[in-house]
């Protein structure tokens, strides 16, 4: 069956040697900048001055949204944000010098009494990325991957074979190191991103990929960086359309927006992680009536849901880049209702995979 289709053997975006050379150059440059910052801070303290660092935060389109000033002038020096940043920066410097990797939890346990919790380390890493205008993977700090992939694709991750194509309905973990991917081969016609693992498993149980030549990805909620980088990598490499299926609620919309525009927390990284051409497949507020779903599937928006939706509507990119998406979110807010993807199973257990998704893609019913 697969043999009758033309296999898409993707040419690497860069040669292995060129890619390695570029990574070494980036690491060397970052190291010089880190050492320069530390040297300046030491000189300032030695001269009796209190150094301050200014972080300019922006939305996904580099529009300034605020400024943070980190200073050693703090009532409790050991809990100051700048002190935490410097300690994390010291670890990053060691990682780059030794060409090693670690997780943010590893960093936390180096100074647990100072960091207090992993979230403090996470914020410091984010501050470092803003300060040096780099990505987290440039710091050699690797996350614990939660994303899954299945479908008509195979590739190598370093020396490890990831052959989804030999068992298209089986879940494989998304690679941590995108730079280690090579020899990508696919016969997929499109990429489908689903919000939740439960929906991913529903599609797997219904043998969705066996019936439809595609690649299915889930970030299992809000997507982590490897999931977003992997999706971006596949879209650029294979030149495939990407569709996204999320719950009809403000949090589902926020997850959708994260894939298309980037997250607010990592706005400085948006241009490297976002998939600007991703298409919103559903579910839409209007789908409830369109598919005659029972009233028991419909829930009222909570006050928290409303605050979330209003906050999203205020974001800069919706005004300019996605007016149709904005209108859908406004309709949701106006009607004051929400429902989950799984509500479509009220018609039949496999309605989502057998009818809803294939028909929407075939008929171009997406935004």
Tab-separated table of C-alpha atoms in Angstrom:
chain	number	residue	atom	x	y	z
A	1	UNK	CA	0.000	0.000	0.000
A	2	UNK	CA	2.749	2.394	0.992
A	3	UNK	CA	4.808	1.378	-2.000
A	4	UNK	CA	2.284	2.869	-4.424
A	5	UNK	CA	2.813	6.339	-2.951
A	6	UNK	CA	5.782	8.505	-3.699
A	7	UNK	CA	7.916	8.573	-0.595
A	8	UNK	CA	9.031	12.019	0.466
A	9	UNK	CA	12.685	11.682	1.427
A	10	UNK	CA	13.457	15.016	2.969
A	11	UNK	CA	16.782	16.587	2.204
A	12	UNK	CA	18.446	17.842	5.388
A	13	UNK	CA	18.102	21.552	6.011
A	14	UNK	CA	21.832	21.620	6.676
A	15	UNK	CA	24.663	19.150	6.192
A	16	UNK	CA	25.856	17.365	9.350
A	17	UNK	CA	29.273	19.031	9.302
A	18	UNK	CA	27.816	22.468	8.601
A	19	UNK	CA	25.272	22.028	11.368
A	20	UNK	CA	27.915	20.938	13.887
A	21	UNK	CA	30.167	23.861	12.953
A	22	UNK	CA	27.268	26.308	13.361
A	23	UNK	CA	26.368	24.907	16.793
A	24	UNK	CA	29.981	25.158	17.985
A	25	UNK	CA	30.202	28.748	16.768
A	26	UNK	CA	26.939	29.653	18.520
A	27	UNK	CA	28.128	28.028	21.760
A	28	UNK	CA	31.488	29.855	21.597
A	29	UNK	CA	29.772	33.200	20.993
A	30	UNK	CA	27.320	32.638	23.850
A	31	UNK	CA	30.187	31.694	26.164
A	32	UNK	CA	32.033	34.919	25.344
A	33	UNK	CA	28.903	36.961	26.046
A	34	UNK	CA	28.310	35.172	29.367
A	35	UNK	CA	31.894	35.759	30.462
A	36	UNK	CA	31.624	39.414	29.420
A	37	UNK	CA	28.485	39.901	31.539
A	38	UNK	CA	30.005	38.212	34.592
A	39	UNK	CA	33.191	40.275	34.223
A	40	UNK	CA	31.152	43.495	34.104
A	41	UNK	CA	29.184	42.534	37.233
A	42	UNK	CA	32.380	41.708	39.149
A	43	UNK	CA	33.928	45.047	38.128
A	44	UNK	CA	30.798	46.945	39.194
A	45	UNK	CA	30.716	45.257	42.618
A	46	UNK	CA	34.483	45.812	43.078
A	47	UNK	CA	33.955	49.519	42.383
A	48	UNK	CA	31.277	49.721	45.086
A	49	UNK	CA	28.371	49.981	42.666
A	50	UNK	CA	25.252	47.800	42.510
A	51	UNK	CA	24.867	46.423	38.973
A	52	UNK	CA	21.426	46.154	37.435
A	53	UNK	CA	20.253	44.181	34.393
A	54	UNK	CA	17.298	45.313	32.306
A	55	UNK	CA	15.134	42.694	30.594
A	56	UNK	CA	12.817	43.903	27.843
A	57	UNK	CA	9.812	41.609	27.485
A	58	UNK	CA	7.858	41.517	24.227
A	59	UNK	CA	4.919	39.691	22.678
A	60	UNK	CA	5.328	37.275	19.766
A	61	UNK	CA	5.835	40.143	17.327
A	62	UNK	CA	8.597	41.915	19.240
A	63	UNK	CA	6.199	44.579	20.499
A	64	UNK	CA	7.369	45.674	23.985
A	65	UNK	CA	4.983	44.642	26.753
A	66	UNK	CA	7.094	45.414	29.810
A	67	UNK	CA	10.513	45.793	31.381
A	68	UNK	CA	12.032	43.962	34.355
A	69	UNK	CA	15.012	45.362	36.257
A	70	UNK	CA	17.157	42.847	38.149
A	71	UNK	CA	19.384	44.326	40.824
A	72	UNK	CA	21.520	43.271	43.761
A	73	UNK	CA	19.716	45.921	45.809
A	74	UNK	CA	17.335	43.605	47.627
A	75	UNK	CA	16.355	43.075	51.250
A	76	UNK	CA	17.307	39.420	51.051
A	77	UNK	CA	20.324	39.015	48.795
A	78	UNK	CA	20.094	35.221	48.606
A	79	UNK	CA	16.603	35.317	47.153
A	80	UNK	CA	17.191	38.139	44.694
A	81	UNK	CA	16.312	37.325	41.114
A	82	UNK	CA	19.688	38.480	39.841
A	83	UNK	CA	21.510	36.214	42.259
A	84	UNK	CA	19.475	33.248	41.045
A	85	UNK	CA	20.152	34.206	37.431
A	86	UNK	CA	23.896	34.361	38.050
A	87	UNK	CA	23.947	30.950	39.695
A	88	UNK	CA	22.033	29.388	36.814
A	89	UNK	CA	24.290	31.225	34.380
A	90	UNK	CA	27.321	29.646	36.077
A	91	UNK	CA	25.842	26.173	35.478
A	92	UNK	CA	25.062	27.034	31.850
A	93	UNK	CA	28.642	28.206	31.358
A	94	UNK	CA	29.927	24.854	32.626
A	95	UNK	CA	27.551	22.947	30.354
A	96	UNK	CA	28.690	24.863	27.294
A	97	UNK	CA	32.383	24.551	28.159
A	98	UNK	CA	32.091	20.781	28.709
A	99	UNK	CA	29.541	20.218	25.915
A	100	UNK	CA	27.152	18.529	28.347
A	101	UNK	CA	23.393	18.735	28.903
A	102	UNK	CA	21.165	18.698	31.970
A	103	UNK	CA	17.560	19.392	32.960
A	104	UNK	CA	16.274	22.340	34.962
A	105	UNK	CA	15.558	19.888	37.806
A	106	UNK	CA	19.252	18.930	37.796
A	107	UNK	CA	20.100	22.627	38.163
A	108	UNK	CA	17.569	23.043	40.984
A	109	UNK	CA	19.230	20.328	43.087
A	110	UNK	CA	22.594	22.088	42.861
A	111	UNK	CA	21.288	24.958	45.067
A	112	UNK	CA	17.895	23.770	46.432
A	113	UNK	CA	17.975	26.030	49.489
A	114	UNK	CA	18.440	29.105	47.294
A	115	UNK	CA	16.211	28.192	44.360
A	116	UNK	CA	13.386	26.941	46.650
A	117	UNK	CA	11.466	25.425	43.715
A	118	UNK	CA	12.021	24.371	40.111
A	119	UNK	CA	9.824	27.251	38.885
A	120	UNK	CA	12.495	29.702	40.117
A	121	UNK	CA	15.084	27.983	37.913
A	122	UNK	CA	12.637	28.014	35.011
A	123	UNK	CA	12.171	31.768	35.307
A	124	UNK	CA	15.942	32.316	35.493
A	125	UNK	CA	16.431	30.280	32.304
A	126	UNK	CA	13.759	32.380	30.624
A	127	UNK	CA	15.516	35.566	31.819
A	128	UNK	CA	18.811	34.326	30.369
A	129	UNK	CA	17.157	33.624	27.005
A	130	UNK	CA	15.695	37.141	26.934
A	131	UNK	CA	18.996	38.682	28.005
A	132	UNK	CA	21.098	36.933	25.365
A	133	UNK	CA	18.338	36.632	22.731
A	134	UNK	CA	18.807	32.890	22.416
A	135	UNK	CA	16.768	29.693	22.715
A	136	UNK	CA	16.744	27.272	25.613
A	137	UNK	CA	18.403	24.541	23.584
A	138	UNK	CA	21.356	26.923	23.056
A	139	UNK	CA	21.928	26.771	26.831
A	140	UNK	CA	22.213	22.941	26.803
A	141	UNK	CA	19.303	22.759	29.256
A	142	UNK	CA	17.018	19.973	28.033
A	143	UNK	CA	13.375	19.406	29.057
A	144	UNK	CA	11.621	16.162	29.871
A	145	UNK	CA	9.683	15.505	26.677
A	146	UNK	CA	5.947	14.786	26.965
A	147	UNK	CA	4.882	15.026	23.292
A	148	UNK	CA	3.871	11.992	21.207
A	149	UNK	CA	3.862	11.261	17.468
A	150	UNK	CA	2.450	8.514	15.250
A	151	UNK	CA	1.861	8.021	11.559
A	152	UNK	CA	3.552	7.813	8.170
A	153	UNK	CA	7.090	8.921	8.995
A	154	UNK	CA	10.442	7.437	9.864
A	155	UNK	CA	13.708	9.073	10.894
A	156	UNK	CA	16.912	8.623	12.815
A	157	UNK	CA	17.504	10.390	16.133
A	158	UNK	CA	21.266	10.152	16.400
A	159	UNK	CA	21.841	6.391	16.153
A	160	UNK	CA	18.297	5.523	17.291
A	161	UNK	CA	15.747	4.411	14.694
A	162	UNK	CA	12.284	5.957	15.063
A	163	UNK	CA	10.193	4.046	12.538
A	164	UNK	CA	6.615	5.171	13.140
A	165	UNK	CA	5.844	4.105	9.576
A	166	UNK	CA	6.182	0.397	10.442
A	167	UNK	CA	3.381	0.681	13.019
A	168	UNK	CA	1.435	3.793	12.084
A	169	UNK	CA	-1.054	3.626	14.984
A	170	UNK	CA	1.590	3.283	17.711
A	171	UNK	CA	2.780	6.245	19.813
A	172	UNK	CA	6.441	7.289	19.821
A	173	UNK	CA	8.053	9.945	22.013
A	174	UNK	CA	8.999	13.170	20.277
A	175	UNK	CA	12.797	13.680	20.077
A	176	UNK	CA	14.482	15.953	22.607
A	177	UNK	CA	17.275	17.083	20.306
A	178	UNK	CA	15.910	18.254	16.958
A	179	UNK	CA	19.460	18.749	15.673
A	180	UNK	CA	20.046	14.990	16.037
A	181	UNK	CA	17.251	14.103	13.564
A	182	UNK	CA	18.323	12.856	10.140
A	183	UNK	CA	17.212	10.607	7.259
A	184	UNK	CA	13.566	11.688	7.445
A	185	UNK	CA	11.215	9.787	5.119
A	186	UNK	CA	7.439	10.297	4.920
A	187	UNK	CA	4.451	9.528	2.693
A	188	UNK	CA	2.076	11.662	4.778
A	189	UNK	CA	-0.312	14.121	3.156
A	190	UNK	CA	-0.705	16.356	6.210
A	191	UNK	CA	0.089	16.782	9.913
A	192	UNK	CA	-2.681	16.757	12.516
A	193	UNK	CA	-2.016	18.258	15.959
A	194	UNK	CA	-4.470	17.319	18.715
A	195	UNK	CA	-4.657	19.007	22.094
A	196	UNK	CA	-5.004	15.998	24.378
A	197	UNK	CA	-3.609	12.505	24.777
A	198	UNK	CA	-7.143	11.099	25.167
A	199	UNK	CA	-7.988	12.293	21.649
A	200	UNK	CA	-4.631	10.990	20.372
A	201	UNK	CA	-5.468	7.558	21.829
A	202	UNK	CA	-8.981	7.696	20.345
A	203	UNK	CA	-7.437	8.191	16.907
A	204	UNK	CA	-4.931	5.394	17.535
A	205	UNK	CA	-7.702	2.990	18.608
A	206	UNK	CA	-9.704	3.869	15.490
A	207	UNK	CA	-6.606	3.268	13.318
A	208	UNK	CA	-6.895	6.821	12.025
A	209	UNK	CA	-3.404	6.913	10.534
A	210	UNK	CA	-3.969	3.588	8.798
A	211	UNK	CA	-7.054	5.059	7.091
A	212	UNK	CA	-5.536	8.511	6.469
A	213	UNK	CA	-2.003	9.200	5.248
A	214	UNK	CA	-0.932	11.627	7.949
A	215	UNK	CA	1.277	12.305	10.949
A	216	UNK	CA	-0.488	12.907	14.276
A	217	UNK	CA	1.167	14.862	17.092
A	218	UNK	CA	0.004	15.760	20.588
A	219	UNK	CA	1.665	18.006	23.146
A	220	UNK	CA	-0.614	16.477	25.834
A	221	UNK	CA	-2.005	19.873	26.780
A	222	UNK	CA	0.165	22.969	26.520
A	223	UNK	CA	3.017	21.873	24.229
A	224	UNK	CA	6.585	21.831	25.497
A	225	UNK	CA	9.478	23.235	23.490
A	226	UNK	CA	10.566	19.914	21.867
A	227	UNK	CA	7.007	19.308	20.607
A	228	UNK	CA	6.789	22.785	19.097
A	229	UNK	CA	10.275	22.552	17.579
A	230	UNK	CA	9.505	19.115	16.129
A	231	UNK	CA	6.270	20.340	14.522
A	232	UNK	CA	8.017	23.409	13.106
A	233	UNK	CA	10.853	21.195	11.829
A	234	UNK	CA	8.497	18.769	10.031
A	235	UNK	CA	6.411	21.535	8.455
A	236	UNK	CA	9.526	23.234	7.080
A	237	UNK	CA	11.223	20.010	6.012
A	238	UNK	CA	8.293	18.120	4.471
A	239	UNK	CA	6.265	21.128	3.268
A	240	UNK	CA	3.048	19.617	4.637
A	241	UNK	CA	-0.090	21.456	5.763
A	242	UNK	CA	-0.687	21.316	9.524
A	243	UNK	CA	-4.120	21.255	11.186
A	244	UNK	CA	-4.882	21.709	14.882
A	245	UNK	CA	-7.818	20.277	16.870
A	246	UNK	CA	-8.516	21.693	20.343
A	247	UNK	CA	-11.391	21.953	22.834
A	248	UNK	CA	-13.931	24.715	22.309
A	249	UNK	CA	-12.898	26.653	25.399
A	250	UNK	CA	-10.445	29.496	26.181
A	251	UNK	CA	-7.686	27.098	27.236
A	252	UNK	CA	-7.986	25.091	24.025
A	253	UNK	CA	-7.786	28.351	22.073
A	254	UNK	CA	-4.682	29.354	24.050
A	255	UNK	CA	-3.002	26.051	23.159
A	256	UNK	CA	-3.894	26.624	19.504
A	257	UNK	CA	-2.438	30.141	19.696
A	258	UNK	CA	0.751	28.766	21.267
A	259	UNK	CA	1.373	26.610	18.194
A	260	UNK	CA	0.652	29.441	15.735
A	261	UNK	CA	2.047	32.510	17.511
A	262	UNK	CA	4.235	31.202	20.351
A	263	UNK	CA	3.796	31.468	24.101
A	264	UNK	CA	3.905	34.748	25.994
A	265	UNK	CA	6.490	33.336	28.400
A	266	UNK	CA	8.841	32.491	25.521
A	267	UNK	CA	7.911	35.373	23.234
A	268	UNK	CA	11.588	35.986	22.428
A	269	UNK	CA	11.667	32.442	20.965
A	270	UNK	CA	8.438	32.734	18.978
A	271	UNK	CA	10.016	33.051	15.551
A	272	UNK	CA	11.912	29.791	16.067
A	273	UNK	CA	9.028	27.780	17.523
A	274	UNK	CA	5.792	28.968	15.981
A	275	UNK	CA	4.028	27.482	12.951
A	276	UNK	CA	2.412	30.547	11.349
A	277	UNK	CA	0.489	28.586	8.697
A	278	UNK	CA	-1.160	26.071	11.032
A	279	UNK	CA	-4.898	25.772	10.381
A	280	UNK	CA	-7.591	25.627	13.056
A	281	UNK	CA	-9.673	22.528	12.283
A	282	UNK	CA	-11.993	22.782	15.296
A	283	UNK	CA	-13.803	22.320	17.457
A	284	UNK	CA	-15.787	25.526	16.957
A	285	UNK	CA	-18.619	26.893	19.071
A	286	UNK	CA	-20.881	26.523	16.021
A	287	UNK	CA	-20.065	22.785	15.783
A	288	UNK	CA	-22.372	22.128	18.717
A	289	UNK	CA	-25.452	23.013	16.700
A	290	UNK	CA	-23.974	21.918	13.368
A	291	UNK	CA	-23.574	18.331	14.586
A	292	UNK	CA	-26.680	18.281	16.838
A	293	UNK	CA	-24.813	17.454	20.036
A	294	UNK	CA	-26.898	16.824	23.186
A	295	UNK	CA	-27.291	19.672	25.694
A	296	UNK	CA	-25.601	17.632	28.435
A	297	UNK	CA	-22.270	18.110	26.582
A	298	UNK	CA	-22.506	21.901	26.818
A	299	UNK	CA	-20.971	23.701	29.808
A	300	UNK	CA	-21.189	27.317	30.927
A	301	UNK	CA	-18.014	29.409	30.866
A	302	UNK	CA	-16.743	29.965	34.397
A	303	UNK	CA	-15.566	33.401	35.607
A	304	UNK	CA	-12.010	32.103	35.208
A	305	UNK	CA	-12.783	31.039	31.629
A	306	UNK	CA	-14.100	34.512	30.867
A	307	UNK	CA	-11.022	36.211	32.293
A	308	UNK	CA	-8.842	33.886	30.247
A	309	UNK	CA	-10.739	34.653	27.025
A	310	UNK	CA	-10.677	38.410	27.647
A	311	UNK	CA	-6.933	38.262	28.264
A	312	UNK	CA	-6.372	36.399	24.983
A	313	UNK	CA	-8.513	38.887	23.047
A	314	UNK	CA	-6.237	41.681	24.271
A	315	UNK	CA	-3.117	40.122	22.722
A	316	UNK	CA	-1.436	42.054	19.961
A	317	UNK	CA	-1.312	39.336	17.315
A	318	UNK	CA	-5.056	38.582	17.179
A	319	UNK	CA	-5.852	42.102	15.981
A	320	UNK	CA	-3.515	41.893	12.994
A	321	UNK	CA	-2.909	38.268	12.097
A	322	UNK	CA	-6.031	36.263	12.948
A	323	UNK	CA	-9.257	38.287	12.753
A	324	UNK	CA	-11.322	35.144	12.009
A	325	UNK	CA	-9.890	33.399	15.051
A	326	UNK	CA	-10.659	36.462	17.121
A	327	UNK	CA	-14.277	36.424	15.903
A	328	UNK	CA	-14.653	32.770	16.940
A	329	UNK	CA	-13.343	33.499	20.418
A	330	UNK	CA	-15.670	36.492	20.717
A	331	UNK	CA	-18.603	34.265	19.698
A	332	UNK	CA	-17.638	31.763	22.388
A	333	UNK	CA	-17.487	34.535	24.968
A	334	UNK	CA	-20.784	36.033	23.818
A	335	UNK	CA	-22.632	32.696	23.989
A	336	UNK	CA	-20.936	31.878	27.279
A	337	UNK	CA	-20.569	28.164	26.559
A	338	UNK	CA	-17.828	25.602	25.998
A	339	UNK	CA	-17.468	21.900	25.174
A	340	UNK	CA	-14.713	19.340	24.667
A	341	UNK	CA	-13.584	17.470	21.561
A	342	UNK	CA	-14.884	14.238	23.116
A	343	UNK	CA	-18.442	15.619	22.961
A	344	UNK	CA	-18.417	14.609	19.275
A	345	UNK	CA	-18.425	10.984	20.440
A	346	UNK	CA	-22.052	11.503	21.506
A	347	UNK	CA	-23.015	10.792	17.890
A	348	UNK	CA	-20.889	7.645	17.730
A	349	UNK	CA	-17.676	6.546	19.411
A	350	UNK	CA	-15.666	6.876	16.174
A	351	UNK	CA	-17.468	9.898	14.709
A	352	UNK	CA	-14.414	12.099	15.306
A	353	UNK	CA	-11.972	9.925	13.357
A	354	UNK	CA	-14.304	8.478	10.715
A	355	UNK	CA	-16.291	11.572	9.788
A	356	UNK	CA	-15.498	14.860	11.538
A	357	UNK	CA	-11.764	15.169	10.822
A	358	UNK	CA	-11.651	13.629	7.312
A	359	UNK	CA	-14.665	15.633	6.105
A	360	UNK	CA	-13.374	18.929	7.509
A	361	UNK	CA	-9.998	18.481	5.842
A	362	UNK	CA	-11.478	17.307	2.537
A	363	UNK	CA	-13.993	20.170	2.406
A	364	UNK	CA	-11.545	22.816	3.634
A	365	UNK	CA	-13.676	23.596	6.699
A	366	UNK	CA	-10.958	25.232	8.778
A	367	UNK	CA	-9.651	28.692	9.664
